[in-house]
Coordinates of N, CA and C in Angstrom, one line a residue:
M10 N 0.8 -1.2 0.0 CA 0.0 0.0 0.0 C 0.9 1.2 0.0
D11 N 0.4 2.3 -0.6 CA 1.1 3.5 -0.7 C 0.4 4.6 0.0
K12 N 0.7 4.8 1.3 CA 0.1 5.9 2.1 C 0.3 7.3 1.5
D13 N 1.4 7.5 0.9 CA 1.7 8.8 0.2 C 0.6 9.1 -0.9
L14 N 0.2 8.1 -1.6 CA -0.8 8.3 -2.7 C -2.1 8.7 -2.0
F15 N -2.5 8.0 -0.9 CA -3.7 8.4 -0.3 C -3.6 9.8 0.3
K16 N -2.5 10.2 0.9 CA -2.4 11.5 1.4 C -2.5 12.6 0.3
T17 N -1.9 12.2 -0.9 CA -2.0 13.2 -2.0 C -3.4 13.3 -2.5
I18 N -4.1 12.2 -2.6 CA -5.5 12.2 -3.0 C -6.3 13.0 -2.0
D19 N -6.2 12.8 -0.8 CA -6.9 13.5 0.3 C -6.6 15.0 0.2
K20 N -5.3 15.4 0.0 CA -4.9 16.8 0.0 C -5.6 17.5 -1.2
I21 N -5.6 16.8 -2.4 CA -6.1 17.4 -3.6 C -7.7 17.6 -3.4
I22 N -8.3 16.6 -2.9 CA -9.8 16.6 -2.6 C -10.1 17.8 -1.7
R23 N -9.3 18.1 -0.7 CA -9.5 19.1 0.2 C -9.1 20.5 -0.3
E24 N -7.9 20.6 -0.8 CA -7.4 21.9 -1.3 C -8.1 22.4 -2.5
E25 N -8.4 21.5 -3.4 CA -9.1 22.0 -4.6 C -10.6 21.9 -4.5
R26 N -11.1 21.6 -3.2 CA -12.5 21.6 -2.9 C -13.3 20.6 -3.8
L27 N -12.7 19.5 -4.2 CA -13.4 18.6 -5.1 C -14.6 18.0 -4.4
Y28 N -14.6 17.9 -3.0 CA -15.7 17.5 -2.3 C -17.0 18.3 -2.5
A29 N -16.8 19.6 -2.9 CA -17.9 20.5 -3.2 C -18.7 20.2 -4.5
Q30 N -18.1 19.3 -5.3 CA -18.7 19.0 -6.5 C -19.8 17.9 -6.2
V31 N -21.0 18.3 -6.4 CA -22.2 17.4 -6.1 C -22.0 16.1 -6.8
N32 N -21.6 16.1 -8.0 CA -21.5 14.9 -8.8 C -20.1 14.2 -8.8
L33 N -19.3 14.5 -7.8 CA -17.9 13.9 -7.8 C -18.1 12.4 -7.7
M34 N -17.3 11.8 -8.6 CA -17.4 10.3 -8.7 C -16.0 9.7 -8.5
R35 N -16.0 8.5 -8.1 CA -14.7 7.8 -7.9 C -13.9 7.8 -9.2
E36 N -14.6 7.7 -10.3 CA -14.0 7.7 -11.6 C -13.2 9.0 -11.9
D37 N -13.7 10.1 -11.4 CA -12.9 11.4 -11.5 C -11.6 11.3 -10.8
I38 N -11.6 10.7 -9.6 CA -10.3 10.5 -8.9 C -9.4 9.5 -9.6
M39 N -10.0 8.4 -10.0 CA -9.2 7.4 -10.7 C -8.5 8.0 -12.0
E40 N -9.3 8.7 -12.7 CA -8.7 9.3 -13.9 C -7.6 10.4 -13.6
R41 N -7.9 11.2 -12.6 CA -7.0 12.2 -12.2 C -5.6 11.7 -11.8
F42 N -5.7 10.5 -11.1 CA -4.4 9.9 -10.5 C -3.9 8.7 -11.3
G43 N -4.6 8.4 -12.4 CA -4.2 7.3 -13.2 C -4.2 6.0 -12.5
I44 N -5.2 5.7 -11.7 CA -5.3 4.5 -11.0 C -6.6 3.8 -11.3
G45 N -6.7 2.5 -11.1 CA -7.9 1.7 -11.3 C -8.7 1.7 -10.1
R46 N -9.9 1.1 -10.3 CA -10.9 1.0 -9.2 C -10.4 0.2 -8.1
H47 N -9.7 -0.9 -8.4 CA -9.2 -1.8 -7.4 C -8.2 -1.1 -6.5
R48 N -7.3 -0.4 -7.1 CA -6.2 0.3 -6.4 C -6.9 1.4 -5.5
L49 N -7.8 2.2 -6.0 CA -8.5 3.2 -5.2 C -9.2 2.5 -4.0
N50 N -9.9 1.4 -4.3 CA -10.6 0.7 -3.2 C -9.6 0.2 -2.1
D51 N -8.5 -0.3 -2.6 CA -7.4 -0.7 -1.6 C -6.9 0.4 -0.8
Q52 N -6.8 1.6 -1.4 CA -6.3 2.8 -0.7 C -7.4 3.2 0.4
M53 N -8.6 3.2 0.0 CA -9.7 3.5 0.9 C -9.8 2.5 2.1
N54 N -9.7 1.3 1.8 CA -9.7 0.2 2.8 C -8.5 0.4 3.8
A55 N -7.4 0.7 3.3 CA -6.2 0.7 4.1 C -6.1 2.0 4.9
F56 N -6.4 3.2 4.3 CA -6.1 4.4 4.9 C -7.3 5.3 5.3
A57 N -8.5 4.9 4.9 CA -9.7 5.7 5.2 C -10.7 4.8 6.1
D58 N -10.1 4.1 7.0 CA -10.9 3.3 8.0 C -11.9 2.4 7.3
G59 N -11.6 1.9 6.1 CA -12.4 1.0 5.4 C -13.7 1.6 4.8
M60 N -13.7 3.0 4.8 CA -14.9 3.7 4.2 C -14.9 3.5 2.7
S61 N -16.0 3.5 2.1 CA -16.1 3.5 0.6 C -15.8 4.9 0.2
F62 N -15.6 5.1 -1.1 CA -15.3 6.5 -1.6 C -16.5 7.4 -1.3
P63 N -17.7 7.1 -1.6 CA -18.8 8.0 -1.2 C -18.9 8.3 0.3
Q64 N -18.6 7.3 1.1 CA -18.6 7.6 2.6 C -17.5 8.5 3.0
Y65 N -16.3 8.3 2.3 CA -15.2 9.2 2.6 C -15.5 10.6 2.2
I66 N -16.0 10.8 1.0 CA -16.3 12.2 0.6 C -17.4 12.8 1.6
N67 N -18.4 12.0 1.9 CA -19.4 12.6 2.9 C -18.7 12.9 4.2
S68 N -17.8 12.1 4.7 CA -17.1 12.4 5.9 C -16.3 13.7 5.9
I69 N -15.7 14.0 4.7 CA -15.0 15.3 4.5 C -16.1 16.4 4.5
R70 N -17.2 16.2 3.8 CA -18.2 17.2 3.8 C -18.8 17.5 5.2
M71 N -19.0 16.5 6.0 CA -19.5 16.6 7.3 C -18.5 17.4 8.2
E72 N -17.3 17.1 8.1 CA -16.3 17.7 8.8 C -16.2 19.2 8.5
I73 N -16.3 19.6 7.3 CA -16.3 21.0 6.9 C -17.6 21.7 7.2
A74 N -18.7 21.0 7.0 CA -20.0 21.6 7.4 C -20.0 21.9 8.9
Y75 N -19.6 21.0 9.7 CA -19.5 21.2 11.1 C -18.7 22.4 11.5
D76 N -17.5 22.5 10.9 CA -16.7 23.6 11.1 C -17.3 24.9 10.7
L77 N -18.0 25.0 9.5 CA -18.7 26.2 9.1 C -19.8 26.5 10.0
L78 N -20.6 25.5 10.4 CA -21.7 25.8 11.3 C -21.2 26.4 12.6
T79 N -20.1 25.9 13.1 CA -19.5 26.4 14.3 C -18.9 27.8 14.2
N80 N -18.1 28.0 13.2 CA -17.3 29.2 13.1 C -17.7 30.2 12.1
R81 N -18.8 30.0 11.4 CA -19.3 31.0 10.4 C -20.8 31.2 10.6
P82 N -21.2 31.8 11.8 CA -22.6 31.9 12.1 C -23.3 32.8 11.1
E83 N -22.6 33.6 10.4 CA -23.3 34.5 9.4 C -23.7 33.7 8.1
M84 N -23.2 32.5 7.9 CA -23.6 31.7 6.8 C -24.9 31.0 7.0
K85 N -25.8 31.1 6.1 CA -27.0 30.3 6.2 C -26.7 28.8 5.9
I86 N -27.6 28.0 6.5 CA -27.4 26.6 6.3 C -27.5 26.1 4.9
T87 N -28.3 26.8 4.1 CA -28.4 26.5 2.7 C -27.0 26.8 2.0
E88 N -26.4 27.9 2.4 CA -25.1 28.3 1.8 C -24.0 27.2 2.2
I89 N -24.1 26.8 3.4 CA -23.1 25.8 3.9 C -23.3 24.5 3.1
A90 N -24.6 24.1 2.9 CA -24.9 22.9 2.1 C -24.2 23.0 0.7
R91 N -24.4 24.1 0.1 CA -23.8 24.3 -1.3 C -22.3 24.3 -1.2
E92 N -21.8 24.9 -0.2 CA -20.3 25.0 0.0 C -19.7 23.6 0.1
V93 N -20.4 22.7 0.7 CA -19.8 21.3 0.9 C -20.3 20.3 -0.1
G94 N -21.1 20.7 -1.1 CA -21.6 19.8 -2.1 C -22.9 19.0 -1.8
F95 N -23.7 19.6 -1.0 CA -25.0 19.0 -0.6 C -26.1 19.9 -1.0
T96 N -27.3 19.4 -1.1 CA -28.5 20.2 -1.1 C -28.8 20.4 0.4
A97 N -29.6 21.4 0.7 CA -30.0 21.6 2.1 C -30.6 20.4 2.8
P98 N -31.6 19.8 2.1 CA -32.2 18.6 2.7 C -31.2 17.4 2.9
N99 N -30.3 17.3 2.0 CA -29.3 16.2 2.1 C -28.3 16.5 3.2
L100 N -28.0 17.8 3.4 CA -27.1 18.2 4.5 C -27.8 17.8 5.8
R101 N -29.1 18.2 5.9 CA -29.9 17.9 7.1 C -29.9 16.4 7.4
E102 N -30.1 15.6 6.4 CA -30.2 14.2 6.6 C -28.8 13.6 7.1
Q103 N -27.8 14.0 6.3 CA -26.5 13.5 6.6 C -25.9 14.0 8.0
F104 N -26.2 15.2 8.3 CA -25.7 15.8 9.6 C -26.4 15.1 10.7
K105 N -27.7 14.9 10.6 CA -28.5 14.2 11.7 C -28.0 12.7 11.8
R106 N -27.7 12.1 10.7 CA -27.2 10.7 10.7 C -25.8 10.7 11.4
C107 N -25.0 11.7 11.2 CA -23.6 11.7 11.7 C -23.6 12.2 13.1
Y108 N -24.3 13.2 13.5 CA -24.2 13.8 14.8 C -25.4 13.7 15.7
G109 N -26.5 13.1 15.1 CA -27.7 12.9 16.0 C -28.7 14.1 16.1
I110 N -28.3 15.2 15.5 CA -29.2 16.4 15.5 C -29.0 17.1 14.1
T111 N -30.0 18.0 13.8 CA -30.0 18.7 12.6 C -29.0 19.8 12.7
P112 N -28.6 20.4 11.5 CA -27.7 21.6 11.6 C -28.4 22.7 12.3
A113 N -29.7 22.9 12.1 CA -30.4 24.0 12.8 C -30.4 23.8 14.4
E114 N -30.6 22.5 14.8 CA -30.5 22.2 16.2 C -29.1 22.4 16.8
Y115 N -28.1 22.0 16.0 CA -26.7 22.3 16.4 C -26.5 23.8 16.6
R116 N -26.9 24.5 15.6 CA -26.7 26.0 15.7 C -27.4 26.6 16.9
A117 N -28.6 26.1 17.1 CA -29.4 26.6 18.3 C -28.7 26.3 19.6
G118 N -28.1 25.1 19.7 CA -27.3 24.8 20.8 C -26.1 25.6 21.0
L119 N -25.5 26.0 20.0 CA -24.3 27.0 20.1 C -24.8 28.3 20.7
A120 N -25.9 28.8 20.2 CA -26.4 30.1 20.7 C -26.7 30.0 22.2
I121 N -27.2 28.8 22.7 CA -27.5 28.7 24.1 C -26.2 28.6 24.9
D122 N -25.2 27.9 24.3 CA -23.9 27.7 25.0 C -23.2 29.0 25.1
D123 N -23.5 30.0 24.3 CA -22.8 31.3 24.3 C -23.2 32.2 25.4
D124 N -24.4 31.9 26.0 CA -24.9 32.8 27.1 C -24.1 32.6 28.4

């Protein structure tokens, strides 16, 4: 396994904001890095806690959405959804699945904690 390859893929996905592309496909990454499906899957299994490619992209999206919800209170939830490559309903669903509350509930809790 080549951890450096995975680190490079992760870096490019984050720095070039590829995760924000709603239709980002594993084939886009395979073509960009000149690797096949099997090699990409091996990389994901070895270095992304066994997540599939879509799960991995969603985990990046959730991480960034969480940060934006926390640190950018001026941004609307719909803006954050677009920023990370989701529709607002999809962000709500994914956020609730990941954190157990909706983005709006999370934001409301931040406002309470600030008092």
